[in-house]
mmCIF file of C-alpha atoms in Angstrom:
data_model
loop_
_atom_site.group_PDB
_atom_site.id
_atom_site.type_symbol
_atom_site.label_atom_id
_atom_site.label_comp_id
_atom_site.label_asym_id
_atom_site.label_seq_id
_atom_site.Cartn_x
_atom_site.Cartn_y
_atom_site.Cartn_z
ATOM 1 C CA LEU Q 1 6.541 5.728 -26.057
ATOM 2 C CA LYS Q 2 7.510 9.078 -27.555
ATOM 3 C CA ILE Q 3 11.032 9.429 -28.958
ATOM 4 C CA PRO Q 4 12.043 13.075 -29.480
ATOM 5 C CA ILE Q 5 13.304 14.022 -32.956
ATOM 6 C CA VAL Q 6 16.921 15.175 -33.120
ATOM 7 C CA ARG Q 7 17.618 17.534 -36.021
ATOM 8 C CA GLY Q 8 19.557 15.782 -38.792
ATOM 9 C CA GLN Q 9 19.505 12.356 -37.114
ATOM 10 C CA ASP Q 10 18.314 9.391 -39.189
ATOM 11 C CA TYR Q 11 18.371 6.624 -36.535
ATOM 12 C CA TYR Q 12 16.760 6.241 -33.118
ATOM 13 C CA ALA Q 13 17.375 3.532 -30.533
ATOM 14 C CA LEU Q 14 14.529 1.202 -29.617
ATOM 15 C CA PRO Q 15 13.896 0.417 -25.933
ATOM 16 C CA ASP Q 16 15.866 -2.462 -24.415
ATOM 17 C CA ASP Q 17 12.654 -4.409 -23.774
ATOM 18 C CA PHE Q 18 11.451 -4.079 -27.412
ATOM 19 C CA ALA Q 19 9.951 -7.354 -28.694
ATOM 20 C CA GLY Q 20 7.897 -6.161 -31.672
ATOM 21 C CA LEU Q 21 6.097 -3.172 -33.085
ATOM 22 C CA ARG Q 22 2.348 -2.578 -32.714
ATOM 23 C CA TYR Q 23 2.151 0.856 -34.384
ATOM 24 C CA ILE Q 24 4.375 3.780 -35.222
ATOM 25 C CA LYS Q 25 3.780 7.355 -36.341
ATOM 26 C CA LEU Q 26 5.769 10.520 -36.774
ATOM 27 C CA THR Q 27 4.460 13.841 -35.451
ATOM 28 C CA LEU Q 28 6.158 17.045 -36.509
ATOM 29 C CA ASP Q 29 5.157 20.297 -34.813
ATOM 30 C CA LYS Q 30 4.805 22.240 -38.093
ATOM 31 C CA GLU Q 31 3.545 19.463 -40.400
ATOM 32 C CA GLY Q 32 1.399 17.336 -38.090
ATOM 33 C CA GLU Q 33 1.257 13.542 -38.229
ATOM 34 C CA LYS Q 34 2.920 11.499 -40.946
ATOM 35 C CA LYS Q 35 2.256 7.841 -41.521
ATOM 36 C CA LEU Q 36 5.391 5.726 -41.389
ATOM 37 C CA THR Q 37 5.453 2.832 -43.864
ATOM 38 C CA HIS Q 38 7.788 -0.094 -43.188
ATOM 39 C CA VAL Q 39 10.271 -1.052 -45.897
ATOM 40 C CA THR Q 40 12.856 -3.819 -45.798
ATOM 41 C CA PRO Q 41 16.154 -2.758 -47.332
ATOM 42 C CA SER Q 42 18.201 -5.443 -49.018
ATOM 43 C CA PHE Q 43 21.072 -6.498 -46.790
ATOM 44 C CA GLY Q 44 23.428 -6.072 -49.718
ATOM 45 C CA THR Q 45 22.483 -2.424 -50.169
ATOM 46 C CA ASN Q 46 24.363 0.307 -48.428
ATOM 47 C CA ILE Q 47 22.113 2.281 -46.034
ATOM 48 C CA LYS Q 48 23.101 5.542 -47.782
ATOM 49 C CA GLU Q 49 21.885 4.147 -51.135
ATOM 50 C CA TRP Q 50 18.587 3.197 -49.473
ATOM 51 C CA GLN Q 51 18.314 6.694 -48.027
ATOM 52 C CA ALA Q 52 18.846 8.228 -51.454
ATOM 53 C CA SER Q 53 16.137 6.075 -53.080
ATOM 54 C CA ALA Q 54 13.552 6.347 -50.269
ATOM 55 C CA GLY Q 55 12.013 9.403 -48.732
ATOM 56 C CA TRP Q 56 8.912 11.418 -48.100
ATOM 57 C CA TYR Q 57 5.785 10.955 -50.169
ATOM 58 C CA GLY Q 58 3.111 13.461 -49.158
ATOM 59 C CA SER Q 59 1.876 12.456 -45.714
ATOM 60 C CA THR Q 60 3.821 9.170 -45.722
ATOM 61 C CA ALA Q 61 7.439 8.427 -44.841
ATOM 62 C CA GLN Q 62 9.409 5.191 -44.869
ATOM 63 C CA TYR Q 63 11.289 3.522 -42.054
ATOM 64 C CA THR Q 64 12.993 0.257 -41.298
ATOM 65 C CA ILE Q 65 14.260 -1.460 -38.159
ATOM 66 C CA MET Q 66 17.817 -2.766 -38.058
ATOM 67 C CA ASN Q 67 20.139 -3.543 -35.151
ATOM 68 C CA ASN Q 68 17.531 -2.487 -32.560
ATOM 69 C CA MET Q 69 17.267 0.947 -34.190
ATOM 70 C CA ILE Q 70 14.571 2.725 -36.193
ATOM 71 C CA TYR Q 71 16.072 4.160 -39.384
ATOM 72 C CA LEU Q 72 14.395 6.961 -41.324
ATOM 73 C CA PRO Q 73 15.643 7.341 -44.922
ATOM 74 C CA SER Q 74 15.875 11.113 -44.686
ATOM 75 C CA PRO Q 75 16.839 12.879 -41.491
ATOM 76 C CA VAL Q 76 13.859 14.714 -40.035
ATOM 77 C CA SER Q 77 14.252 18.397 -39.312
ATOM 78 C CA GLY Q 78 11.929 18.326 -36.273
ATOM 79 C CA PRO Q 79 10.847 19.471 -33.773
ATOM 80 C CA GLY Q 80 8.549 16.585 -33.066
ATOM 81 C CA TYR Q 81 8.622 12.962 -32.018
ATOM 82 C CA ILE Q 82 8.262 9.369 -33.151
ATOM 83 C CA GLU Q 83 5.446 7.692 -31.265
ATOM 84 C CA LEU Q 84 5.388 3.940 -31.030
ATOM 85 C CA SER Q 85 3.513 1.239 -29.236
ATOM 86 C CA TYR Q 86 5.401 -2.012 -28.911
ATOM 87 C CA TYR Q 87 5.331 -5.470 -27.441
ATOM 88 C CA GLN Q 88 7.479 -5.620 -24.324
ATOM 89 C CA ARG Q 89 9.713 -8.534 -23.378
ATOM 90 C CA VAL Q 90 9.102 -9.945 -19.938
ATOM 91 C CA PRO Q 91 11.891 -8.467 -17.786
ATOM 92 C CA PRO Q 92 14.269 -11.157 -16.474
ATOM 93 C CA LEU Q 93 14.530 -12.020 -12.791
ATOM 94 C CA ILE Q 94 18.225 -11.979 -11.935
ATOM 95 C CA ASN Q 95 18.465 -11.152 -8.235
ATOM 96 C CA ASP Q 96 16.328 -12.570 -5.401
ATOM 97 C CA GLU Q 97 14.556 -9.222 -4.874
ATOM 98 C CA ASP Q 98 13.746 -8.684 -8.590
ATOM 99 C CA SER Q 99 10.159 -8.662 -9.763
ATOM 100 C CA ASN Q 100 8.211 -7.880 -12.934
ATOM 101 C CA TRP Q 101 4.577 -7.469 -13.993
ATOM 102 C CA VAL Q 102 4.090 -11.178 -14.715
ATOM 103 C CA LEU Q 103 5.339 -12.260 -11.292
ATOM 104 C CA LYS Q 104 3.333 -9.549 -9.507
ATOM 105 C CA HIS Q 105 0.021 -10.206 -11.253
ATOM 106 C CA HIS Q 106 0.245 -13.750 -12.681
ATOM 107 C CA ARG Q 107 2.287 -16.003 -10.399
ATOM 108 C CA ASP Q 108 0.562 -19.086 -11.818
ATOM 109 C CA VAL Q 109 2.141 -18.387 -15.227
ATOM 110 C CA TYR Q 110 5.630 -18.553 -13.687
ATOM 111 C CA LEU Q 111 4.796 -21.764 -11.847
ATOM 112 C CA ASP Q 112 3.462 -23.413 -15.017
ATOM 113 C CA ALA Q 113 6.408 -22.192 -17.116
ATOM 114 C CA VAL Q 114 8.938 -23.526 -14.589
ATOM 115 C CA SER Q 115 7.043 -26.827 -14.446
ATOM 116 C CA ALA Q 116 7.096 -27.017 -18.246
ATOM 117 C CA GLU Q 117 10.869 -26.444 -18.319
ATOM 118 C CA ILE Q 118 11.419 -29.135 -15.683
ATOM 119 C CA GLU Q 119 9.365 -31.625 -17.702
ATOM 120 C CA ARG Q 120 11.211 -30.664 -20.894
ATOM 121 C CA PHE Q 121 14.550 -31.239 -19.151
ATOM 122 C CA ALA Q 122 13.254 -34.618 -17.879
ATOM 123 C CA LYS Q 123 12.203 -35.450 -21.480
ATOM 124 C CA ASN Q 124 8.597 -35.952 -20.414
ATOM 125 C CA ASP Q 125 6.982 -34.578 -23.583
ATOM 126 C CA GLU Q 126 3.387 -35.253 -22.546
ATOM 127 C CA ARG Q 127 3.621 -33.268 -19.288
ATOM 128 C CA TYR Q 128 5.733 -30.565 -20.973
ATOM 129 C CA THR Q 129 2.989 -30.097 -23.583
ATOM 130 C CA MET Q 130 0.331 -29.947 -20.861
ATOM 131 C CA PHE Q 131 2.159 -27.293 -18.806
ATOM 132 C CA TRP Q 132 3.166 -25.236 -21.848
ATOM 133 C CA GLY Q 133 -0.455 -25.321 -23.015
ATOM 134 C CA LYS Q 134 -1.445 -23.781 -19.681
ATOM 135 C CA VAL Q 135 1.175 -21.042 -20.156
ATOM 136 C CA ASP Q 136 -0.114 -20.273 -23.669
ATOM 137 C CA ALA Q 137 -3.705 -20.160 -22.430
ATOM 138 C CA ALA Q 138 -2.728 -17.832 -19.575
ATOM 139 C CA PHE Q 139 -0.972 -15.391 -21.936
ATOM 140 C CA ASP Q 140 -3.979 -15.493 -24.287
ATOM 141 C CA GLU Q 141 -6.218 -14.596 -21.342
ATOM 142 C CA ILE Q 142 -3.871 -11.771 -20.283
ATOM 143 C CA ALA Q 143 -3.970 -10.360 -23.820
ATOM 144 C CA MET Q 144 -7.775 -10.677 -23.984
ATOM 145 C CA ARG Q 145 -8.186 -8.878 -20.643
ATOM 146 C CA HIS Q 146 -5.828 -6.132 -21.833
ATOM 147 C CA GLU Q 147 -7.836 -5.612 -25.031
ATOM 148 C CA LYS Q 148 -11.058 -5.518 -23.010
ATOM 149 C CA ASP Q 149 -9.591 -2.972 -20.583
ATOM 150 C CA VAL Q 150 -8.326 -0.777 -23.411
ATOM 151 C CA TRP Q 151 -11.433 -0.852 -25.597
ATOM 152 C CA SER Q 152 -14.280 -1.149 -23.083
ATOM 153 C CA GLY Q 153 -16.151 1.752 -21.583
ATOM 154 C CA GLY Q 154 -19.521 3.376 -21.410
ATOM 155 C CA PRO Q 155 -21.703 3.914 -24.455
ATOM 156 C CA MET Q 156 -20.970 6.855 -26.731
ATOM 157 C CA THR Q 157 -23.124 9.919 -26.243
ATOM 158 C CA ILE Q 158 -23.618 13.037 -28.310
ATOM 159 C CA ASN Q 159 -23.531 16.341 -26.512
ATOM 160 C CA SER Q 160 -25.172 19.320 -28.127
ATOM 161 C CA ASP Q 161 -24.688 22.955 -27.311
ATOM 162 C CA SER Q 162 -27.235 24.001 -29.915
ATOM 163 C CA GLY Q 163 -29.480 25.684 -27.366
ATOM 164 C CA GLY Q 164 -32.279 23.157 -27.738
ATOM 165 C CA TYR Q 165 -32.650 23.306 -31.539
#
């Protein structure tokens, strides 16, 4: 996801389905990429005091996440963007016609999760544990397949335009 930089703005909203950060970087058109380092401000400290004490250090900048927003200590003068990769929450199914990626591609996960919830409600801990174990295993397999899809490919080759030398 690329979030465009707004001149003078120090906060940017995270997507509604944000469940956790995988990576984040800042790319400015004139300065190139800057590494963003996470800091955790004390809850007793005013955000303006944190902004005054934090800032840019060479090719690194600081950020924090509060209230479903990314805060940068110093407003960026752009143009550029914040690029982030994040874990997505499974979208809820509210209406009968709703669907999401889990239901489309992994119906068995929904069936096992519903079965687990029924057994939990019925206070049948042994069957709840069995069904929830199947759900965990299914999500582990989904993650493993995703990693394989992202990182697999043909072998690396070296092309040379050296004219045969």
